[in-house]
PDB file of C-alpha atoms and ligand atoms in Angstrom:
ATOM      1  CA  MET W   1     100.160  76.340 107.856  1.00 95.00           C
ATOM      2  CA  ARG W   2     102.436  72.544 108.008  1.00 93.00           C
ATOM      3  CA  GLN W   3     105.019  74.564 110.606  1.00 93.00           C
ATOM      4  CA  HIS W   4     102.468  74.660 113.049  1.00 95.00           C
ATOM      5  CA  LYS W   5     100.919  72.176 111.974  1.00 94.00           C
ATOM      6  CA  LEU W   6      97.587  74.384 111.418  1.00 96.00           C
ATOM      7  CA  GLY W   7      95.064  75.009 108.451  1.00 96.00           C
ATOM      8  CA  LEU W   8      92.614  78.229 108.924  1.00 98.00           C
ATOM      9  CA  CYS W   9      90.068  79.825 106.460  1.00 97.00           C
ATOM     10  CA  LYS W  10      90.468  83.476 105.290  1.00 98.00           C
ATOM     11  CA  THR W  11      88.446  85.031 108.373  1.00 98.00           C
ATOM     12  CA  HIS W  12      90.302  82.754 110.933  1.00 98.00           C
ATOM     13  CA  PHE W  13      93.979  83.811 109.369  1.00 98.00           C
ATOM     14  CA  LEU W  14      93.485  86.884 108.888  1.00 98.00           C
ATOM     15  CA  GLU W  15      92.396  87.087 112.902  1.00 98.00           C
ATOM     16  CA  TRP W  16      94.994  84.584 113.735  1.00 98.00           C
ATOM     17  CA  LEU W  17      97.854  87.112 111.922  1.00 98.00           C
ATOM     18  CA  PRO W  18      97.426  90.087 113.597  1.00 98.00           C
ATOM     19  CA  GLN W  19      96.656  88.231 117.143  1.00 98.00           C
ATOM     20  CA  GLN W  20      99.583  86.509 117.239  1.00 98.00           C
ATOM     21  CA  THR W  21     101.831  89.844 116.201  1.00 98.00           C
ATOM     22  CA  GLU W  22      99.702  91.529 119.875  1.00 98.00           C
ATOM     23  CA  ARG W  23     101.252  88.596 122.006  1.00 98.00           C
ATOM     24  CA  PHE W  24     105.202  89.599 120.058  1.00 98.00           C
ATOM     25  CA  ILE W  25     104.562  92.845 120.467  1.00 98.00           C
ATOM     26  CA  THR W  26     103.617  91.516 124.537  1.00 98.00           C
ATOM     27  CA  LYS W  27     106.022  88.366 124.765  1.00 98.00           C
ATOM     28  CA  TYR W  28     109.369  90.557 123.558  1.00 97.00           C
ATOM     29  CA  LYS W  29     107.763  94.160 124.974  1.00 98.00           C
ATOM     30  CA  MET W  30     108.656  95.976 121.561  1.00 98.00           C
ATOM     31  CA  PHE W  31     106.127  98.844 122.563  1.00 98.00           C
ATOM     32  CA  SER W  32     103.381  99.775 123.874  1.00 98.00           C
ATOM     33  CA  ARG W  33      99.689 101.371 122.440  1.00 97.00           C
ATOM     34  CA  ALA W  34     101.064 104.243 124.801  1.00 98.00           C
ATOM     35  CA  ASP W  35     104.500 104.384 122.780  1.00 98.00           C
ATOM     36  CA  LYS W  36     104.619 106.906 119.445  1.00 98.00           C
ATOM     37  CA  VAL W  37     105.952 104.128 116.142  1.00 98.00           C
ATOM     38  CA  LEU W  38     107.749 104.942 113.387  1.00 98.00           C
ATOM     39  CA  VAL W  39     106.776 102.091 110.532  1.00 99.00           C
ATOM     40  CA  ALA W  40     109.869 102.313 107.954  1.00 98.00           C
ATOM     41  CA  VAL W  41     107.549 101.094 104.518  1.00 98.00           C
ATOM     42  CA  SER W  42     110.042  99.311 101.457  1.00 98.00           C
ATOM     43  CA  GLY W  43     106.536  99.600  99.731  1.00 98.00           C
ATOM     44  CA  GLY W  44     106.801  95.571  99.872  1.00 98.00           C
ATOM     45  CA  LYS W  45     104.255  93.224 101.438  1.00 98.00           C
ATOM     46  CA  ASP W  46     105.955  92.485 104.942  1.00 98.00           C
ATOM     47  CA  SER W  47     106.162  96.001 106.264  1.00 98.00           C
ATOM     48  CA  LEU W  48     103.518  97.061 104.674  1.00 98.00           C
ATOM     49  CA  ALA W  49     101.163  94.715 106.098  1.00 98.00           C
ATOM     50  CA  LEU W  50     103.360  95.510 109.756  1.00 98.00           C
ATOM     51  CA  TRP W  51     102.040  98.467 108.993  1.00 98.00           C
ATOM     52  CA  ASP W  52      98.242  97.716 108.501  1.00 98.00           C
ATOM     53  CA  ILE W  53      98.131  95.221 111.232  1.00 98.00           C
ATOM     54  CA  LEU W  54      99.654  98.859 114.450  1.00 98.00           C
ATOM     55  CA  ASN W  55      97.242 100.232 112.545  1.00 98.00           C
ATOM     56  CA  GLU W  56      94.131  98.118 112.662  1.00 98.00           C
ATOM     57  CA  ALA W  57      95.323  97.706 116.005  1.00 98.00           C
ATOM     58  CA  GLY W  58      94.997 101.181 117.249  1.00 98.00           C
ATOM     59  CA  TYR W  59      98.668 101.568 117.957  1.00 98.00           C
ATOM     60  CA  GLN W  60      99.745 105.024 117.462  1.00 97.00           C
ATOM     61  CA  ALA W  61     101.913 104.089 113.571  1.00 98.00           C
ATOM     62  CA  ASP W  62     103.684 106.546 111.233  1.00 98.00           C
ATOM     63  CA  GLY W  63     105.428 106.046 108.224  1.00 98.00           C
ATOM     64  CA  LEU W  64     108.865 105.902 106.581  1.00 98.00           C
ATOM     65  CA  TYR W  65     109.504 105.571 102.709  1.00 98.00           C
ATOM     66  CA  ILE W  66     112.699 106.057 101.454  1.00 98.00           C
ATOM     67  CA  GLY W  67     113.467 106.918  98.071  1.00 98.00           C
ATOM     68  CA  LEU W  68     116.889 105.527  97.434  1.00 97.00           C
ATOM     69  CA  GLY W  69     116.918 106.887  93.374  1.00 96.00           C
ATOM     70  CA  ILE W  70     117.153 102.383  92.282  1.00 96.00           C
ATOM     71  CA  GLU W  71     116.015 102.563  89.156  1.00 92.00           C
ATOM     72  CA  GLY W  72     115.886  99.302  86.913  1.00 84.00           C
ATOM     73  CA  GLU W  73     114.328  98.363  84.213  1.00 82.00           C
ATOM     74  CA  GLN W  74     111.383  99.202  86.382  1.00 87.00           C
ATOM     75  CA  ASN W  75     111.322 102.111  88.302  1.00 93.00           C
ATOM     76  CA  TYR W  76     112.397 100.163  90.912  1.00 95.00           C
ATOM     77  CA  SER W  77     111.951 103.390  93.908  1.00 96.00           C
ATOM     78  CA  GLU W  78     109.525 105.557  91.835  1.00 96.00           C
ATOM     79  CA  ARG W  79     107.381 102.649  92.137  1.00 97.00           C
ATOM     80  CA  SER W  80     107.610 101.292  95.434  1.00 98.00           C
ATOM     81  CA  LEU W  81     106.914 105.531  96.864  1.00 98.00           C
ATOM     82  CA  ARG W  82     103.830 105.733  94.912  1.00 98.00           C
ATOM     83  CA  PHE W  83     102.451 101.801  96.574  1.00 98.00           C
ATOM     84  CA  SER W  84     103.560 103.086  99.774  1.00 98.00           C
ATOM     85  CA  GLN W  85     101.840 106.287  99.584  1.00 98.00           C
ATOM     86  CA  ARG W  86      99.015 104.838  97.920  1.00 98.00           C
ATOM     87  CA  PHE W  87      98.298 102.666 101.464  1.00 98.00           C
ATOM     88  CA  ALA W  88      98.640 105.934 103.682  1.00 98.00           C
ATOM     89  CA  GLU W  89      96.746 107.962 100.999  1.00 98.00           C
ATOM     90  CA  ALA W  90      93.932 105.153 101.800  1.00 98.00           C
ATOM     91  CA  ARG W  91      93.616 104.915 105.690  1.00 98.00           C
ATOM     92  CA  GLY W  92      94.824 108.632 106.179  1.00 98.00           C
ATOM     93  CA  LEU W  93      97.947 107.578 107.397  1.00 98.00           C
ATOM     94  CA  LYS W  94     100.656 109.732 108.062  1.00 98.00           C
ATOM     95  CA  LEU W  95     103.896 109.065 105.540  1.00 98.00           C
ATOM     96  CA  HIS W  96     107.410 110.569 106.047  1.00 98.00           C
ATOM     97  CA  THR W  97     109.405 109.959 102.801  1.00 98.00           C
ATOM     98  CA  VAL W  98     113.218 111.104 102.084  1.00 98.00           C
ATOM     99  CA  ASP W  99     114.504 111.147  99.114  1.00 98.00           C
ATOM    100  CA  ILE W 100     118.195 110.750  98.820  1.00 97.00           C
ATOM    101  CA  GLN W 101     119.277 111.964  96.396  1.00 96.00           C
ATOM    102  CA  ARG W 102     117.288 115.390  96.837  1.00 97.00           C
ATOM    103  CA  GLU W 103     118.528 115.515 100.230  1.00 96.00           C
ATOM    104  CA  TYR W 104     121.866 114.433 100.394  1.00 96.00           C
ATOM    105  CA  GLY W 105     122.560 115.528  95.953  1.00 96.00           C
ATOM    106  CA  SER W 106     123.200 111.667  94.811  1.00 96.00           C
ATOM    107  CA  SER W 107     121.257 108.270  94.461  1.00 96.00           C
ATOM    108  CA  ILE W 108     121.489 105.079  96.679  1.00 96.00           C
ATOM    109  CA  PRO W 109     123.215 103.490  92.800  1.00 95.00           C
ATOM    110  CA  GLU W 110     125.911 107.191  92.202  1.00 95.00           C
ATOM    111  CA  ILE W 111     127.500 106.861  96.155  1.00 95.00           C
ATOM    112  CA  ALA W 112     127.780 103.163  95.444  1.00 95.00           C
ATOM    113  CA  GLU W 113     129.584 103.537  92.352  1.00 94.00           C
ATOM    114  CA  ARG W 114     132.030 106.435  94.903  1.00 92.00           C
ATOM    115  CA  THR W 115     132.645 103.718  97.525  1.00 90.00           C
ATOM    116  CA  PRO W 116     134.793 100.901  97.321  1.00 86.00           C
ATOM    117  CA  LYS W 117     133.708  97.590  96.322  1.00 78.00           C
ATOM    118  CA  GLY W 118     130.503  99.590  96.206  1.00 71.00           C
ATOM    119  CA  ASP W 119     130.363  99.609  92.032  1.00 67.00           C
ATOM    120  CA  GLU W 120     129.251  95.956  92.023  1.00 72.00           C
ATOM    121  CA  LYS W 121     126.235  95.217  94.714  1.00 82.00           C
ATOM    122  CA  PRO W 122     125.788  98.973  96.281  1.00 92.00           C
ATOM    123  CA  CYS W 123     123.194  96.500  98.961  1.00 92.00           C
ATOM    124  CA  ALA W 124     125.988  97.340 102.011  1.00 92.00           C
ATOM    125  CA  VAL W 125     125.223 101.329 100.935  1.00 95.00           C
ATOM    126  CA  CYS W 126     121.936 101.411 100.520  1.00 96.00           C
ATOM    127  CA  GLY W 127     122.059  99.789 104.186  1.00 96.00           C
ATOM    128  CA  VAL W 128     124.280 102.240 105.879  1.00 96.00           C
ATOM    129  CA  SER W 129     122.089 104.362 104.365  1.00 97.00           C
ATOM    130  CA  LYS W 130     119.010 102.814 105.815  1.00 98.00           C
ATOM    131  CA  ARG W 131     119.583 102.805 108.596  1.00 98.00           C
ATOM    132  CA  ASN W 132     120.671 106.472 109.642  1.00 98.00           C
ATOM    133  CA  ILE W 133     118.068 107.692 107.863  1.00 98.00           C
ATOM    134  CA  MET W 134     115.616 106.067 109.449  1.00 98.00           C
ATOM    135  CA  ASN W 135     116.993 106.854 112.865  1.00 98.00           C
ATOM    136  CA  ARG W 136     117.428 110.329 112.036  1.00 98.00           C
ATOM    137  CA  VAL W 137     113.628 111.321 111.138  1.00 98.00           C
ATOM    138  CA  ALA W 138     112.960 109.175 114.131  1.00 98.00           C
ATOM    139  CA  ARG W 139     114.974 111.329 116.494  1.00 98.00           C
ATOM    140  CA  GLN W 140     113.839 113.945 114.246  1.00 98.00           C
ATOM    141  CA  HIS W 141     110.619 113.488 115.063  1.00 98.00           C
ATOM    142  CA  GLY W 142     110.486 112.138 118.223  1.00 98.00           C
ATOM    143  CA  TYR W 143     109.422 108.438 117.932  1.00 98.00           C
ATOM    144  CA  ASP W 144     109.740 106.173 121.127  1.00 98.00           C
ATOM    145  CA  VAL W 145     110.834 102.678 118.525  1.00 98.00           C
ATOM    146  CA  LEU W 146     111.289 102.328 114.835  1.00 98.00           C
ATOM    147  CA  ALA W 147     109.431  98.809 113.275  1.00 99.00           C
ATOM    148  CA  THR W 148     110.775  97.137 110.027  1.00 98.00           C
ATOM    149  CA  GLY W 149     108.746  94.492 108.329  1.00 98.00           C
ATOM    150  CA  HIS W 150     111.342  91.837 108.675  1.00 98.00           C
ATOM    151  CA  ASN W 151     110.312  88.398 108.838  1.00 98.00           C
ATOM    152  CA  LEU W 152     111.389  84.836 109.452  1.00 98.00           C
ATOM    153  CA  ASP W 153     112.716  83.493 106.910  1.00 98.00           C
ATOM    154  CA  ASP W 154     115.074  87.439 106.192  1.00 97.00           C
ATOM    155  CA  GLU W 155     116.075  86.910 110.045  1.00 98.00           C
ATOM    156  CA  ALA W 156     117.028  82.476 109.556  1.00 98.00           C
ATOM    157  CA  ALA W 157     118.718  83.876 105.708  1.00 97.00           C
ATOM    158  CA  VAL W 158     120.583  86.659 107.958  1.00 97.00           C
ATOM    159  CA  LEU W 159     121.696  84.090 110.620  1.00 98.00           C
ATOM    160  CA  PHE W 160     122.980  81.464 108.564  1.00 97.00           C
ATOM    161  CA  SER W 161     125.110  83.728 106.951  1.00 95.00           C
ATOM    162  CA  ASN W 162     126.133  85.161 110.560  1.00 96.00           C
ATOM    163  CA  THR W 163     126.370  81.121 111.594  1.00 96.00           C
ATOM    164  CA  MET W 164     128.361  80.139 108.424  1.00 95.00           C
ATOM    165  CA  HIS W 165     131.139  82.700 109.591  1.00 95.00           C
ATOM    166  CA  TRP W 166     130.801  82.689 112.862  1.00 94.00           C
ATOM    167  CA  LEU W 167     129.960  86.742 113.015  1.00 94.00           C
ATOM    168  CA  GLY W 168     130.233  86.582 116.844  1.00 90.00           C
ATOM    169  CA  ASN W 169     129.361  90.825 117.120  1.00 90.00           C
ATOM    170  CA  TYR W 170     126.369  89.967 114.996  1.00 92.00           C
ATOM    171  CA  LEU W 171     124.804  87.463 116.485  1.00 94.00           C
ATOM    172  CA  GLN W 172     125.517  88.863 119.903  1.00 92.00           C
ATOM    173  CA  ARG W 173     122.899  92.159 117.569  1.00 92.00           C
ATOM    174  CA  GLN W 174     120.498  90.072 116.493  1.00 95.00           C
ATOM    175  CA  SER W 175     117.696  90.378 117.671  1.00 96.00           C
ATOM    176  CA  PRO W 176     113.708  91.093 117.391  1.00 98.00           C
ATOM    177  CA  VAL W 177     114.440  94.238 119.812  1.00 98.00           C
ATOM    178  CA  LEU W 178     117.485  96.367 119.819  1.00 97.00           C
ATOM    179  CA  GLU W 179     117.584  98.607 122.672  1.00 97.00           C
ATOM    180  CA  ALA W 180     118.868 102.262 122.283  1.00 96.00           C
ATOM    181  CA  ALA W 181     123.058 101.426 122.925  1.00 92.00           C
ATOM    182  CA  HIS W 182     123.016 105.663 123.244  1.00 95.00           C
ATOM    183  CA  PRO W 183     120.395 108.215 123.262  1.00 94.00           C
ATOM    184  CA  GLY W 184     121.090 109.149 120.042  1.00 97.00           C
ATOM    185  CA  LEU W 185     119.562 106.300 119.099  1.00 97.00           C
ATOM    186  CA  VAL W 186     115.693 105.018 119.120  1.00 98.00           C
ATOM    187  CA  ARG W 187     114.760 101.616 119.657  1.00 98.00           C
ATOM    188  CA  LYS W 188     114.779  99.108 116.909  1.00 98.00           C
ATOM    189  CA  VAL W 189     111.806  95.974 116.359  1.00 98.00           C
ATOM    190  CA  LYS W 190     110.501  93.522 114.176  1.00 98.00           C
ATOM    191  CA  PRO W 191     107.129  92.285 115.244  1.00 98.00           C
ATOM    192  CA  LEU W 192     106.517  90.006 112.133  1.00 98.00           C
ATOM    193  CA  PHE W 193     110.034  87.951 113.110  1.00 98.00           C
ATOM    194  CA  ARG W 194     108.312  85.402 113.777  1.00 98.00           C
ATOM    195  CA  PHE W 195     105.952  85.139 110.024  1.00 98.00           C
ATOM    196  CA  TYR W 196     107.198  82.843 107.392  1.00 98.00           C
ATOM    197  CA  GLU W 197     107.212  84.930 103.821  1.00 97.00           C
ATOM    198  CA  ARG W 198     104.146  82.659 102.867  1.00 97.00           C
ATOM    199  CA  GLU W 199     101.845  84.041 105.315  1.00 98.00           C
ATOM    200  CA  THR W 200     103.132  87.455 105.488  1.00 98.00           C
ATOM    201  CA  ALA W 201     102.669  87.492 102.191  1.00 98.00           C
ATOM    202  CA  ALA W 202      98.923  85.886 102.536  1.00 98.00           C
ATOM    203  CA  TYR W 203      98.223  88.372 105.459  1.00 98.00           C
ATOM    204  CA  ALA W 204      98.449  90.902 102.314  1.00 98.00           C
ATOM    205  CA  LEU W 205      96.708  89.276  99.558  1.00 98.00           C
ATOM    206  CA  LEU W 206      93.709  88.388 102.227  1.00 98.00           C
ATOM    207  CA  ARG W 207      92.977  92.164 103.176  1.00 98.00           C
ATOM    208  CA  GLY W 208      93.418  93.820  99.869  1.00 98.00           C
ATOM    209  CA  ILE W 209      96.875  94.988 100.351  1.00 98.00           C
ATOM    210  CA  ASP W 210      98.423  96.777  96.917  1.00 97.00           C
ATOM    211  CA  TYR W 211     102.795  96.217  96.881  1.00 98.00           C
ATOM    212  CA  ILE W 212     104.772  95.949  94.990  1.00 97.00           C
ATOM    213  CA  TYR W 213     105.990  92.694  93.955  1.00 94.00           C
ATOM    214  CA  GLU W 214     109.236  92.830  92.562  1.00 93.00           C
ATOM    215  CA  GLU W 215     112.633  92.672  94.591  1.00 91.00           C
ATOM    216  CA  CYS W 216     115.144  95.213  94.336  1.00 93.00           C
ATOM    217  CA  PRO W 217     117.442  94.465  90.801  1.00 93.00           C
ATOM    218  CA  PHE W 218     120.125  94.068  92.900  1.00 92.00           C
ATOM    219  CA  SER W 219     119.144  91.677  94.703  1.00 89.00           C
ATOM    220  CA  VAL W 220     119.707  89.511  92.131  1.00 85.00           C
ATOM    221  CA  GLY W 221     122.432  87.147  92.883  1.00 80.00           C
ATOM    222  CA  ALA W 222     122.867  88.442  96.809  1.00 84.00           C
ATOM    223  CA  LYS W 223     124.080  85.489  99.454  1.00 88.00           C
ATOM    224  CA  SER W 224     121.020  86.119 101.381  1.00 90.00           C
ATOM    225  CA  ILE W 225     118.664  84.477  98.312  1.00 92.00           C
ATOM    226  CA  TYR W 226     121.378  81.210  98.595  1.00 94.00           C
ATOM    227  CA  TYR W 227     120.238  80.971 101.843  1.00 96.00           C
ATOM    228  CA  LYS W 228     116.485  81.021 101.458  1.00 97.00           C
ATOM    229  CA  GLU W 229     116.268  79.277  99.389  1.00 97.00           C
ATOM    230  CA  ILE W 230     118.800  76.741 101.520  1.00 97.00           C
ATOM    231  CA  LEU W 231     116.853  76.477 104.646  1.00 98.00           C
ATOM    232  CA  ASN W 232     113.251  76.759 102.507  1.00 98.00           C
ATOM    233  CA  ARG W 233     114.909  73.492 100.937  1.00 98.00           C
ATOM    234  CA  MET W 234     114.499  72.174 104.733  1.00 97.00           C
ATOM    235  CA  GLU W 235     111.339  73.644 105.908  1.00 98.00           C
ATOM    236  CA  ALA W 236     110.485  71.487 102.792  1.00 97.00           C
ATOM    237  CA  ASP W 237     111.405  68.027 104.212  1.00 97.00           C
ATOM    238  CA  ARG W 238     111.069  69.293 107.767  1.00 97.00           C
ATOM    239  CA  PRO W 239     108.100  71.473 108.641  1.00 97.00           C
ATOM    240  CA  GLY W 240     109.287  74.387 111.885  1.00 97.00           C
ATOM    241  CA  ALA W 241     112.991  74.426 110.934  1.00 98.00           C
ATOM    242  CA  LYS W 242     112.720  78.066 109.922  1.00 98.00           C
ATOM    243  CA  LEU W 243     111.521  78.778 113.002  1.00 98.00           C
ATOM    244  CA  ILE W 244     113.464  76.153 114.952  1.00 98.00           C
ATOM    245  CA  PHE W 245     116.914  77.434 113.876  1.00 98.00           C
ATOM    246  CA  TYR W 246     116.018  81.601 115.138  1.00 98.00           C
ATOM    247  CA  LEU W 247     114.184  80.462 117.940  1.00 98.00           C
ATOM    248  CA  SER W 248     116.744  77.624 119.361  1.00 98.00           C
ATOM    249  CA  PHE W 249     119.672  80.885 118.851  1.00 98.00           C
ATOM    250  CA  LEU W 250     117.142  83.609 120.876  1.00 97.00           C
ATOM    251  CA  ARG W 251     116.955  80.858 123.365  1.00 96.00           C
ATOM    252  CA  ALA W 252     120.497  79.131 123.711  1.00 95.00           C
ATOM    253  CA  ARG W 253     122.344  83.330 123.189  1.00 93.00           C
ATOM    254  CA  GLU W 254     119.282  84.382 126.573  1.00 92.00           C
ATOM    255  CA  THR W 255     120.626  81.375 128.411  1.00 92.00           C
ATOM    256  CA  GLY W 256     124.470  82.007 127.781  1.00 89.00           C
ATOM    257  CA  LEU W 257     125.587  80.727 124.785  1.00 87.00           C
ATOM    258  CA  PHE W 258     128.009  83.718 123.651  1.00 79.00           C
ATOM    259  CA  ALA W 259     129.381  86.604 126.613  1.00 65.00           C
ATOM    260  CA  GLU W 260     127.876  89.949 126.887  1.00 63.00           C
ATOM    261  CA  PRO W 261     128.793  92.515 124.523  1.00 56.00           C
ATOM    262  CA  GLN W 262     131.991  94.664 124.970  1.00 58.00           C
ATOM    263  CA  ARG W 263     130.740  97.054 123.276  1.00 56.00           C
ATOM    264  CA  THR W 264     129.697 100.813 125.611  1.00 57.00           C
ATOM    265  CA  THR W 265     128.669 103.220 123.702  1.00 57.00           C
ATOM    266  CA  GLY W 266     131.448 105.267 125.881  1.00 65.00           C
ATOM    267  CA  GLU W 267     133.251 104.201 122.347  1.00 81.00           C
ATOM    268  CA  LEU W 268     130.179 105.910 120.212  1.00 90.00           C
ATOM    269  CA  SER W 269     130.542 108.952 119.510  1.00 93.00           C
ATOM    270  CA  THR W 270     129.152 111.775 117.585  1.00 95.00           C
ATOM    271  CA  CYS W 271     129.138 112.837 113.152  1.00 97.00           C
ATOM    272  CA  PRO W 272     130.612 115.542 113.327  1.00 97.00           C
ATOM    273  CA  ASN W 273     128.377 116.149 109.822  1.00 97.00           C
ATOM    274  CA  CYS W 274     125.186 114.729 111.304  1.00 97.00           C
ATOM    275  CA  GLY W 275     125.085 114.200 114.636  1.00 96.00           C
ATOM    276  CA  GLN W 276     123.786 111.066 114.481  1.00 97.00           C
ATOM    277  CA  PRO W 277     125.775 108.428 117.348  1.00 95.00           C
ATOM    278  CA  THR W 278     129.068 106.335 115.805  1.00 95.00           C
ATOM    279  CA  ALA W 279     131.728 104.415 115.651  1.00 92.00           C
ATOM    280  CA  SER W 280     134.127 106.124 114.105  1.00 93.00           C
ATOM    281  CA  PRO W 281     135.886 109.190 115.461  1.00 93.00           C
ATOM    282  CA  ASP W 282     135.616 111.563 112.728  1.00 95.00           C
ATOM    283  CA  LEU W 283     132.773 111.138 110.218  1.00 97.00           C
ATOM    284  CA  CYS W 284     129.474 108.158 110.045  1.00 97.00           C
ATOM    285  CA  ALA W 285     129.999 105.867 107.964  1.00 95.00           C
ATOM    286  CA  PHE W 286     127.172 107.658 105.756  1.00 97.00           C
ATOM    287  CA  CYS W 287     128.503 111.266 105.489  1.00 97.00           C
ATOM    288  CA  ARG W 288     132.132 109.524 104.864  1.00 95.00           C
ATOM    289  CA  MET W 289     130.506 107.979 102.009  1.00 95.00           C
ATOM    290  CA  VAL W 290     128.006 110.450 100.430  1.00 95.00           C
ATOM    291  CA  ALA W 291     130.732 113.617 100.755  1.00 93.00           C
ATOM    292  CA  ALA W 292     133.244 111.694  98.888  1.00 87.00           C
TER     293      ALA W 292
HETATM  294  P1  AMP N 301     114.991  94.549 102.935  1.00 55.82           P
HETATM  295  O1  AMP N 301     115.801  95.483 102.995  1.00 55.82           O
HETATM  296  O2  AMP N 301     114.738  95.468 102.003  1.00 55.82           O
HETATM  297  O3  AMP N 301     114.918  93.389 102.993  1.00 55.82           O
HETATM  298  O4  AMP N 301     114.423  95.503 103.836  1.00 55.82           O
HETATM  299  C1  AMP N 301     113.075  94.652 105.583  1.00 55.82           C
HETATM  300  C2  AMP N 301     112.837  95.832 105.240  1.00 55.82           C
HETATM  301  O5  AMP N 301     113.105  97.741 106.232  1.00 55.82           O
HETATM  302  C3  AMP N 301     111.604  96.256 105.481  1.00 55.82           C
HETATM  303  O6  AMP N 301     110.545  95.358 105.788  1.00 55.82           O
HETATM  304  C4  AMP N 301     111.258  97.590 105.991  1.00 55.82           C
HETATM  305  O7  AMP N 301     110.697  97.301 106.547  1.00 55.82           O
HETATM  306  C5  AMP N 301     112.562  98.559 105.205  1.00 55.82           C
HETATM  307  N1  AMP N 301     113.125  99.028 104.048  1.00 55.82           N
HETATM  308  C6  AMP N 301     113.415  98.599 103.715  1.00 55.82           C
HETATM  309  N2  AMP N 301     113.742  99.733 102.601  1.00 55.82           N
HETATM  310  C7  AMP N 301     113.088 100.191 102.756  1.00 55.82           C
HETATM  311  C8  AMP N 301     113.169 101.938 102.524  1.00 55.82           C
HETATM  312  N3  AMP N 301     112.952 102.425 100.870  1.00 55.82           N
HETATM  313  N4  AMP N 301     112.623 103.376 103.129  1.00 55.82           N
HETATM  314  C9  AMP N 301     111.953 102.772 104.137  1.00 55.82           C
HETATM  315  N5  AMP N 301     111.875 102.210 104.401  1.00 55.82           N
HETATM  316  C10 AMP N 301     112.777 100.375 103.808  1.00 55.82           C
HETATM  317 FE1  FES N 302     119.058  98.085  98.831  1.00 55.82          FE
HETATM  318 FE2  FES N 302     118.403  97.413  97.003  1.00 55.82          FE
HETATM  319  S1  FES N 302     120.424  98.063  96.689  1.00 55.82           S
HETATM  320  S2  FES N 302     116.493  97.824  98.141  1.00 55.82           S
HETATM  321 ZN1   ZN N 303     127.116 111.525 109.413  1.00 55.82          ZN
END
């Protein structure tokens, strides 16, 4: 790991990564062992590695898998569900599952078809839907916090994109810990945000975690992948570049680079259909899409 000037054998790597995770959970005040954690699992390496680490460390962590109804050549959603289920069964863990098609009548690609611009790439529709459902399930079952498997490569790519377009609102809010800004919202955390993708992949492999290798078929040609490639090139020349980019951003914001967030909780209203908080005065973005 040139970025840390550190080289570890299997045994020590498998001690190091969970210890670091624990350190970050404490340092960024994510949650404690008294909290009920809901881990959003996609069947991929990051989220399953996260669930594994939290479970091994004695946290109360259940899983949530959202079936998006994405087929592709490999039957992507079906297969990722099976990886998530097998992981849970092998460890006796509780996995909540929500099948969008069954519960809302249409799959993500179908909802996207009916959404302006959604027919090109369903990813935006997918993101809105996942956020709505993750929050709903976490609230319904009384979880204190929702954890996702986002790693440093993910976060640095999003930061790159947000900076590229100077999206002030997004830059204000991009964070490893997102406090619940409304009673209807659950706290969100990303305990793996300081790990390189290579590190979470190594952890999953060394722990023998079976995960889905394929990416979502719609991710081909995505902007985020382009930004990841650029950052990887910088990283190759300057080990640690991604970490510096992201951590310096957090520090700069903490010391007042950006103004205080303008958004107050009073501006959120309640969606008359799903009952979740929304910035729009009537149906939330998700319910509007489903109803279209
Ligand atoms: P992605 O948006 O695919 O980069 O995934 C980021 C994180 O969102 C993952 O690490 C998971 O924690 C969560 N996630 C992605 N897809 C799903 C899904 N289908 N069901 C539940 N959680 C998911
Ligand atoms: Fe949502 Fe690909 S469009 S995972
Ligand atoms: Zn709604």
